[in-house]
mmCIF file with all atom_site columns, C-alpha atoms in Angstrom:
data_model
loop_
_atom_site.group_PDB
_atom_site.id
_atom_site.type_symbol
_atom_site.label_atom_id
_atom_site.label_alt_id
_atom_site.label_comp_id
_atom_site.label_asym_id
_atom_site.label_entity_id
_atom_site.label_seq_id
_atom_site.pdbx_PDB_ins_code
_atom_site.Cartn_x
_atom_site.Cartn_y
_atom_site.Cartn_z
_atom_site.occupancy
_atom_site.B_iso_or_equiv
_atom_site.pdbx_formal_charge
_atom_site.auth_seq_id
_atom_site.auth_comp_id
_atom_site.auth_asym_id
_atom_site.auth_atom_id
_atom_site.pdbx_PDB_model_num
ATOM 1   C CA . LYS K 1 1   ? -11.912 18.912 12.225  1.00 0.00 ? 1   LYS K CA 1
ATOM 2   C CA . LEU K 1 2   ? -13.874 19.677 9.114   1.00 0.00 ? 2   LEU K CA 1
ATOM 3   C CA . ARG K 1 3   ? -17.517 20.320 9.977   1.00 0.00 ? 3   ARG K CA 1
ATOM 4   C CA . ILE K 1 4   ? -19.319 18.637 7.107   1.00 0.00 ? 4   ILE K CA 1
ATOM 5   C CA . PHE K 1 5   ? -22.063 16.697 8.908   1.00 0.00 ? 5   PHE K CA 1
ATOM 6   C CA . ASN K 1 6   ? -25.374 17.604 10.498  1.00 0.00 ? 6   ASN K CA 1
ATOM 7   C CA . HIS K 1 7   ? -24.971 18.162 14.235  1.00 0.00 ? 7   HIS K CA 1
ATOM 8   C CA . PRO K 1 8   ? -26.181 15.068 16.140  1.00 0.00 ? 8   PRO K CA 1
ATOM 9   C CA . ASP K 1 9   ? -28.084 17.160 18.727  1.00 0.00 ? 9   ASP K CA 1
ATOM 10  C CA . THR K 1 10  ? -29.522 19.987 16.628  1.00 0.00 ? 10  THR K CA 1
ATOM 11  C CA . ASP K 1 11  ? -29.480 18.470 13.121  1.00 0.00 ? 11  ASP K CA 1
ATOM 12  C CA . LYS K 1 12  ? -27.982 21.782 11.965  1.00 0.00 ? 12  LYS K CA 1
ATOM 13  C CA . PRO K 1 13  ? -26.237 21.223 8.600   1.00 0.00 ? 13  PRO K CA 1
ATOM 14  C CA . TRP K 1 14  ? -22.467 21.678 8.277   1.00 0.00 ? 14  TRP K CA 1
ATOM 15  C CA . ASP K 1 15  ? -22.055 21.935 12.044  1.00 0.00 ? 15  ASP K CA 1
ATOM 16  C CA . ALA K 1 16  ? -20.343 18.745 13.239  1.00 0.00 ? 16  ALA K CA 1
ATOM 17  C CA . ASP K 1 17  ? -17.166 16.827 12.532  1.00 0.00 ? 17  ASP K CA 1
ATOM 18  C CA . LEU K 1 18  ? -16.513 13.095 12.309  1.00 0.00 ? 18  LEU K CA 1
ATOM 19  C CA . LEU K 1 19  ? -15.709 12.737 16.016  1.00 0.00 ? 19  LEU K CA 1
ATOM 20  C CA . GLN K 1 20  ? -18.780 14.620 17.195  1.00 0.00 ? 20  GLN K CA 1
ATOM 21  C CA . CYS K 1 21  ? -20.973 12.276 15.163  1.00 0.00 ? 21  CYS K CA 1
ATOM 22  C CA . LYS K 1 22  ? -18.998 9.188  16.289  1.00 0.00 ? 22  LYS K CA 1
ATOM 23  C CA . PHE K 1 23  ? -18.708 8.084  12.669  1.00 0.00 ? 23  PHE K CA 1
ATOM 24  C CA . GLY K 1 24  ? -16.141 5.688  11.300  1.00 0.00 ? 24  GLY K CA 1
ATOM 25  C CA . ILE K 1 25  ? -13.935 6.284  8.298   1.00 0.00 ? 25  ILE K CA 1
ATOM 26  C CA . LEU K 1 26  ? -12.896 4.027  5.443   1.00 0.00 ? 26  LEU K CA 1
ATOM 27  C CA . VAL K 1 27  ? -9.439  4.845  4.072   1.00 0.00 ? 27  VAL K CA 1
ATOM 28  C CA . VAL K 1 28  ? -8.835  3.468  0.590   1.00 0.00 ? 28  VAL K CA 1
ATOM 29  C CA . SER K 1 29  ? -5.506  4.109  -1.098  1.00 0.00 ? 29  SER K CA 1
ATOM 30  C CA . GLN K 1 30  ? -5.547  5.377  -4.663  1.00 0.00 ? 30  GLN K CA 1
ATOM 31  C CA . PHE K 1 31  ? -9.278  4.895  -4.903  1.00 0.00 ? 31  PHE K CA 1
ATOM 32  C CA . THR K 1 32  ? -9.271  7.566  -7.565  1.00 0.00 ? 32  THR K CA 1
ATOM 33  C CA . LEU K 1 33  ? -6.009  8.519  -9.201  1.00 0.00 ? 33  LEU K CA 1
ATOM 34  C CA . GLN K 1 34  ? -5.936  12.102 -10.318 1.00 0.00 ? 34  GLN K CA 1
ATOM 35  C CA . CYS K 1 35  ? -4.799  12.354 -13.895 1.00 0.00 ? 35  CYS K CA 1
ATOM 36  C CA . VAL K 1 36  ? -4.099  14.895 -16.609 1.00 0.00 ? 36  VAL K CA 1
ATOM 37  C CA . VAL K 1 37  ? -6.263  14.893 -19.721 1.00 0.00 ? 37  VAL K CA 1
ATOM 38  C CA . ASN K 1 38  ? -4.955  17.929 -21.562 1.00 0.00 ? 38  ASN K CA 1
ATOM 39  C CA . LYS K 1 39  ? -3.162  15.972 -24.297 1.00 0.00 ? 39  LYS K CA 1
ATOM 40  C CA . GLY K 1 40  ? -4.545  13.223 -26.490 1.00 0.00 ? 40  GLY K CA 1
ATOM 41  C CA . THR K 1 41  ? -7.547  11.050 -25.742 1.00 0.00 ? 41  THR K CA 1
ATOM 42  C CA . ARG K 1 42  ? -6.300  9.007  -22.785 1.00 0.00 ? 42  ARG K CA 1
ATOM 43  C CA . PRO K 1 43  ? -5.736  9.973  -19.145 1.00 0.00 ? 43  PRO K CA 1
ATOM 44  C CA . ASP K 1 44  ? -2.090  10.536 -18.216 1.00 0.00 ? 44  ASP K CA 1
ATOM 45  C CA . PHE K 1 45  ? -1.066  9.087  -14.823 1.00 0.00 ? 45  PHE K CA 1
ATOM 46  C CA . HIS K 1 46  ? 2.686   9.742  -15.167 1.00 0.00 ? 46  HIS K CA 1
ATOM 47  C CA . GLN K 1 47  ? 2.639   12.262 -12.319 1.00 0.00 ? 47  GLN K CA 1
ATOM 48  C CA . ALA K 1 48  ? 1.126   9.738  -9.881  1.00 0.00 ? 48  ALA K CA 1
ATOM 49  C CA . MET K 1 49  ? 3.437   8.870  -6.977  1.00 0.00 ? 49  MET K CA 1
ATOM 50  C CA . LYS K 1 50  ? 5.207   5.499  -7.205  1.00 0.00 ? 50  LYS K CA 1
ATOM 51  C CA . SER K 1 51  ? 4.298   2.761  -4.677  1.00 0.00 ? 51  SER K CA 1
ATOM 52  C CA . GLU K 1 52  ? 7.747   2.871  -3.051  1.00 0.00 ? 52  GLU K CA 1
ATOM 53  C CA . LEU K 1 53  ? 7.009   6.448  -1.955  1.00 0.00 ? 53  LEU K CA 1
ATOM 54  C CA . SER K 1 54  ? 3.251   6.364  -1.599  1.00 0.00 ? 54  SER K CA 1
ATOM 55  C CA . LEU K 1 55  ? 3.011   3.336  0.724   1.00 0.00 ? 55  LEU K CA 1
ATOM 56  C CA . PRO K 1 56  ? 5.113   4.975  3.488   1.00 0.00 ? 56  PRO K CA 1
ATOM 57  C CA . MET K 1 57  ? 3.106   8.200  3.031   1.00 0.00 ? 57  MET K CA 1
ATOM 58  C CA . PHE K 1 58  ? -0.164  6.257  3.259   1.00 0.00 ? 58  PHE K CA 1
ATOM 59  C CA . ASN K 1 59  ? 0.999   4.463  6.422   1.00 0.00 ? 59  ASN K CA 1
ATOM 60  C CA . LYS K 1 60  ? 2.069   7.773  7.992   1.00 0.00 ? 60  LYS K CA 1
ATOM 61  C CA . PHE K 1 61  ? -1.366  9.223  7.192   1.00 0.00 ? 61  PHE K CA 1
ATOM 62  C CA . LEU K 1 62  ? -3.021  6.209  8.875   1.00 0.00 ? 62  LEU K CA 1
ATOM 63  C CA . ALA K 1 63  ? -0.830  6.579  11.971  1.00 0.00 ? 63  ALA K CA 1
ATOM 64  C CA . VAL K 1 64  ? -1.721  10.263 12.331  1.00 0.00 ? 64  VAL K CA 1
ATOM 65  C CA . LEU K 1 65  ? -5.412  9.558  11.720  1.00 0.00 ? 65  LEU K CA 1
ATOM 66  C CA . ARG K 1 66  ? -5.500  6.745  14.279  1.00 0.00 ? 66  ARG K CA 1
ATOM 67  C CA . SER K 1 67  ? -3.734  8.909  16.855  1.00 0.00 ? 67  SER K CA 1
ATOM 68  C CA . LYS K 1 68  ? -6.496  11.516 16.579  1.00 0.00 ? 68  LYS K CA 1
ATOM 69  C CA . ILE K 1 69  ? -9.516  9.184  16.690  1.00 0.00 ? 69  ILE K CA 1
ATOM 70  C CA . PRO K 1 70  ? -10.442 7.473  19.954  1.00 0.00 ? 70  PRO K CA 1
ATOM 71  C CA . ASN K 1 71  ? -11.268 3.766  19.524  1.00 0.00 ? 71  ASN K CA 1
ATOM 72  C CA . SER K 1 72  ? -9.554  3.936  16.130  1.00 0.00 ? 72  SER K CA 1
ATOM 73  C CA . ASP K 1 73  ? -9.144  0.156  15.872  1.00 0.00 ? 73  ASP K CA 1
ATOM 74  C CA . HIS K 1 74  ? -12.924 0.014  15.410  1.00 0.00 ? 74  HIS K CA 1
ATOM 75  C CA . LEU K 1 75  ? -13.627 3.349  13.696  1.00 0.00 ? 75  LEU K CA 1
ATOM 76  C CA . VAL K 1 76  ? -10.777 3.439  11.156  1.00 0.00 ? 76  VAL K CA 1
ATOM 77  C CA . GLN K 1 77  ? -11.109 0.776  8.472   1.00 0.00 ? 77  GLN K CA 1
ATOM 78  C CA . VAL K 1 78  ? -8.494  0.388  5.736   1.00 0.00 ? 78  VAL K CA 1
ATOM 79  C CA . GLY K 1 79  ? -8.585  -1.056 2.246   1.00 0.00 ? 79  GLY K CA 1
ATOM 80  C CA . GLU K 1 80  ? -5.674  -3.113 0.926   1.00 0.00 ? 80  GLU K CA 1
ATOM 81  C CA . PHE K 1 81  ? -2.980  -0.821 -0.462  1.00 0.00 ? 81  PHE K CA 1
ATOM 82  C CA . GLY K 1 82  ? -2.707  -0.932 -4.253  1.00 0.00 ? 82  GLY K CA 1
ATOM 83  C CA . ALA K 1 83  ? -5.328  -3.657 -4.664  1.00 0.00 ? 83  ALA K CA 1
ATOM 84  C CA . PHE K 1 84  ? -8.137  -3.706 -7.166  1.00 0.00 ? 84  PHE K CA 1
ATOM 85  C CA . MET K 1 85  ? -11.263 -3.349 -5.052  1.00 0.00 ? 85  MET K CA 1
ATOM 86  C CA . GLN K 1 86  ? -14.949 -3.057 -5.634  1.00 0.00 ? 86  GLN K CA 1
ATOM 87  C CA . VAL K 1 87  ? -16.240 -0.512 -3.166  1.00 0.00 ? 87  VAL K CA 1
ATOM 88  C CA . HIS K 1 88  ? -19.983 -0.007 -2.899  1.00 0.00 ? 88  HIS K CA 1
ATOM 89  C CA . ILE K 1 89  ? -20.995 3.316  -1.409  1.00 0.00 ? 89  ILE K CA 1
ATOM 90  C CA . GLN K 1 90  ? -24.072 5.402  -1.012  1.00 0.00 ? 90  GLN K CA 1
ATOM 91  C CA . ASN K 1 91  ? -23.461 9.117  -1.287  1.00 0.00 ? 91  ASN K CA 1
ATOM 92  C CA . ASP K 1 92  ? -25.681 11.349 0.785   1.00 0.00 ? 92  ASP K CA 1
ATOM 93  C CA . GLY K 1 93  ? -25.897 14.581 -1.126  1.00 0.00 ? 93  GLY K CA 1
ATOM 94  C CA . PRO K 1 94  ? -24.348 16.194 -4.169  1.00 0.00 ? 94  PRO K CA 1
ATOM 95  C CA . VAL K 1 95  ? -21.180 17.428 -2.473  1.00 0.00 ? 95  VAL K CA 1
ATOM 96  C CA . THR K 1 96  ? -17.574 16.664 -3.341  1.00 0.00 ? 96  THR K CA 1
ATOM 97  C CA . ILE K 1 97  ? -14.857 18.288 -1.244  1.00 0.00 ? 97  ILE K CA 1
ATOM 98  C CA . GLN K 1 98  ? -11.276 18.323 -2.475  1.00 0.00 ? 98  GLN K CA 1
ATOM 99  C CA . ILE K 1 99  ? -8.792  18.922 0.326   1.00 0.00 ? 99  ILE K CA 1
ATOM 100 C CA . GLU K 1 100 ? -5.265  20.013 -0.553  1.00 0.00 ? 100 GLU K CA 1
ATOM 101 C CA . SER K 1 101 ? -2.327  20.711 1.695   1.00 0.00 ? 101 SER K CA 1
ATOM 102 C CA . PRO K 1 102 ? -0.774  24.206 1.707   1.00 0.00 ? 102 PRO K CA 1
ATOM 103 C CA . GLU K 1 103 ? 2.270   22.727 -0.065  1.00 0.00 ? 103 GLU K CA 1
ATOM 104 C CA . SER K 1 104 ? 0.251   21.693 -3.158  1.00 0.00 ? 104 SER K CA 1
#
């Protein structure tokens, strides 16, 4: 329950989570692959997880996410796994948050 949104009642910044705001979430697999650029002039994606492993992990993530969000069939939208997609977004603010598990 990361509090990254303005509170819907008080408008206080960084004081409400996704559920409190009743927002939906779009889950897109491999939207941005993290790569290494410390050698040569091209990005290196060799450490990216293979589809045979990443698809089950992605599906497990979706199952956990849907179990925690009421009305998830409406609020959790999913892109097609591994597809080339054009996603149009509008960012609201200059903030990027990278979340890593304790195992990383």
